[in-house]
Amino acid sequence: MPDFSIQGKIAIVTGASKGIGFGLAKAMAAVGAIVAVTARRKESLDALVEEIAAAGGEAKAYELDVRNISQIRSVFEQVAQHFGRLDILVNNAGLGEGMLAEDVTEEYWDDMLDVNLKGVFFCCQAAGRIMLAQGSGKIVNVSSQVSIVGIPEGVAYCASKGGVNQLTKVLALEWSSRGVNINAVGPTFIYTPGTAEKLDEIAFRDGVLARIPAGRIGSIDDVAGAVIYLASPASNLVTGTLLVVDGGWTAQ
Ligand SMILES: NC(=O)c1ccc[n+]([C@@H]2O[C@H](COP(=O)([O-])OP(=O)(O)OC[C@H]3O[C@@H](n4cnc5c(N)ncnc54)[C@H](OP(=O)(O)O)[C@@H]3O)[C@@H](O)[C@H]2O)c1
């Protein structure tokens, strides 16, 4: 029988202070994972840690800006030391603000790529070093449906997420024979603090819905189902792939 359990597994979720990361951390804790939740300000994670504890789960907060490579290494080592191992990394932290290509500045481009691509790689590397040493681990990168199709105002975002898919493939080639699986999930639009402003514009929301054959905006639970599957033994032969959670957006 396939084993979908992540009970007792030690997981890191980046960008867990709000939105998808907040919900993913709660969902993973609800099915028994012990979750190290991270974001730029530790105080922004207090409510999450309390909610998880109140529901009978276990979580611990760590301050982590994924643009800071030495901080990434230090936090991941602290987690592995504190809990004795590291089984799962969910690279969720990301920026998503759109901008027309002709308006893009160097600062905007660098911010987007530093968080969404460089940060993801160095988190993978820090987790990979611990997981390769222990001979097992699962990494799930939160990419996007627009890593494989374009979207207006998405030049930097789409490039960063396309890069995430590519680094996922290369790391799978290097690490899968040593017990570390790495995959990406590609959500469609999910209502979060990062997307609320755009999705609250009726015309924008209608345009999005028109492109989703399933006929609805995604939920954080839709993403959590895919992430938990890719973090569980049920997906042990799945590596280097992108699992789109897009209601059919990219099927057309
Ligand atoms: N929502 C969607 O429609 C959608 C669709 C496809 C993919 N995604 C992807 O899903 C992920 C989460 O999106 P979301 O909509 O939940 O975003 P959100 O509501 O804006 O939340 C973003 C999270 O990333 C964290 N973050 C931002 N910069 C960071 C940094 N330098 N270091 C560490 N953490 C940082 C934020 O934490 P702090 O600011 O507290 O540090 C926050 O927890 C992103 O990778 C996004 O690209 C989202």
mmCIF file of N, CA and C in Angstrom, residues 29 37-38 40 76 106 154-155 164 174 185 199 208 223 234 239 241:
data_model
loop_
_atom_site.group_PDB
_atom_site.id
_atom_site.type_symbol
_atom_site.label_atom_id
_atom_site.label_comp_id
_atom_site.label_asym_id
_atom_site.label_seq_id
_atom_site.Cartn_x
_atom_site.Cartn_y
_atom_site.Cartn_z
ATOM 1 N N ALA A 29 1.572 20.213 9.858
ATOM 2 C CA ALA A 29 1.537 19.907 11.289
ATOM 3 C C ALA A 29 0.286 19.099 11.629
ATOM 4 N N VAL A 37 9.118 26.706 11.254
ATOM 5 C CA VAL A 37 8.519 27.729 10.399
ATOM 6 C C VAL A 37 9.448 28.931 10.356
ATOM 7 N N THR A 38 9.629 29.500 9.165
ATOM 8 C CA THR A 38 10.601 30.583 9.016
ATOM 9 C C THR A 38 10.005 31.757 8.238
ATOM 10 N N ARG A 40 11.049 36.408 7.675
ATOM 11 C CA ARG A 40 12.060 37.421 7.972
ATOM 12 C C ARG A 40 11.997 37.919 9.407
ATOM 13 N N PHE A 76 19.321 26.212 9.113
ATOM 14 C CA PHE A 76 19.103 24.803 8.777
ATOM 15 C C PHE A 76 19.912 23.890 9.703
ATOM 16 N N GLU A 106 16.436 47.497 -12.414
ATOM 17 C CA GLU A 106 17.430 46.511 -11.970
ATOM 18 C C GLU A 106 17.126 46.064 -10.541
ATOM 19 N N GLY A 154 4.735 39.521 -16.010
ATOM 20 C CA GLY A 154 5.408 38.473 -15.241
ATOM 21 C C GLY A 154 6.830 38.187 -15.689
ATOM 22 N N VAL A 155 7.475 39.146 -16.347
ATOM 23 C CA VAL A 155 8.764 38.789 -16.952
ATOM 24 C C VAL A 155 9.774 38.290 -15.922
ATOM 25 N N VAL A 164 13.463 27.918 -11.187
ATOM 26 C CA VAL A 164 13.218 26.957 -10.099
ATOM 27 C C VAL A 164 12.968 25.559 -10.678
ATOM 28 N N GLU A 174 21.407 14.952 -9.547
ATOM 29 C CA GLU A 174 22.591 14.789 -8.698
ATOM 30 C C GLU A 174 22.292 14.034 -7.403
ATOM 31 N N VAL A 185 5.994 22.181 -7.127
ATOM 32 C CA VAL A 185 4.548 22.270 -7.375
ATOM 33 C C VAL A 185 4.292 23.594 -8.099
ATOM 34 N N LEU A 199 -6.685 39.990 -7.156
ATOM 35 C CA LEU A 199 -7.868 39.124 -7.297
ATOM 36 C C LEU A 199 -9.150 39.829 -6.859
ATOM 37 N N VAL A 208 -8.909 35.626 -14.834
ATOM 38 C CA VAL A 208 -8.261 34.434 -14.278
ATOM 39 C C VAL A 208 -9.218 33.240 -14.357
ATOM 40 N N VAL A 223 -2.929 23.169 -2.711
ATOM 41 C CA VAL A 223 -1.467 23.134 -2.779
ATOM 42 C C VAL A 223 -0.920 22.161 -1.727
ATOM 43 N N ALA A 234 4.922 7.960 -0.488
ATOM 44 C CA ALA A 234 4.114 7.578 -1.659
ATOM 45 C C ALA A 234 4.732 8.085 -2.963
ATOM 46 N N THR A 239 10.727 12.320 -8.908
ATOM 47 C CA THR A 239 11.784 13.298 -8.631
ATOM 48 C C THR A 239 12.084 14.114 -9.883
ATOM 49 N N THR A 241 10.398 16.643 -11.053
ATOM 50 C CA THR A 241 9.217 16.991 -11.845
ATOM 51 C C THR A 241 8.482 18.211 -11.279
#
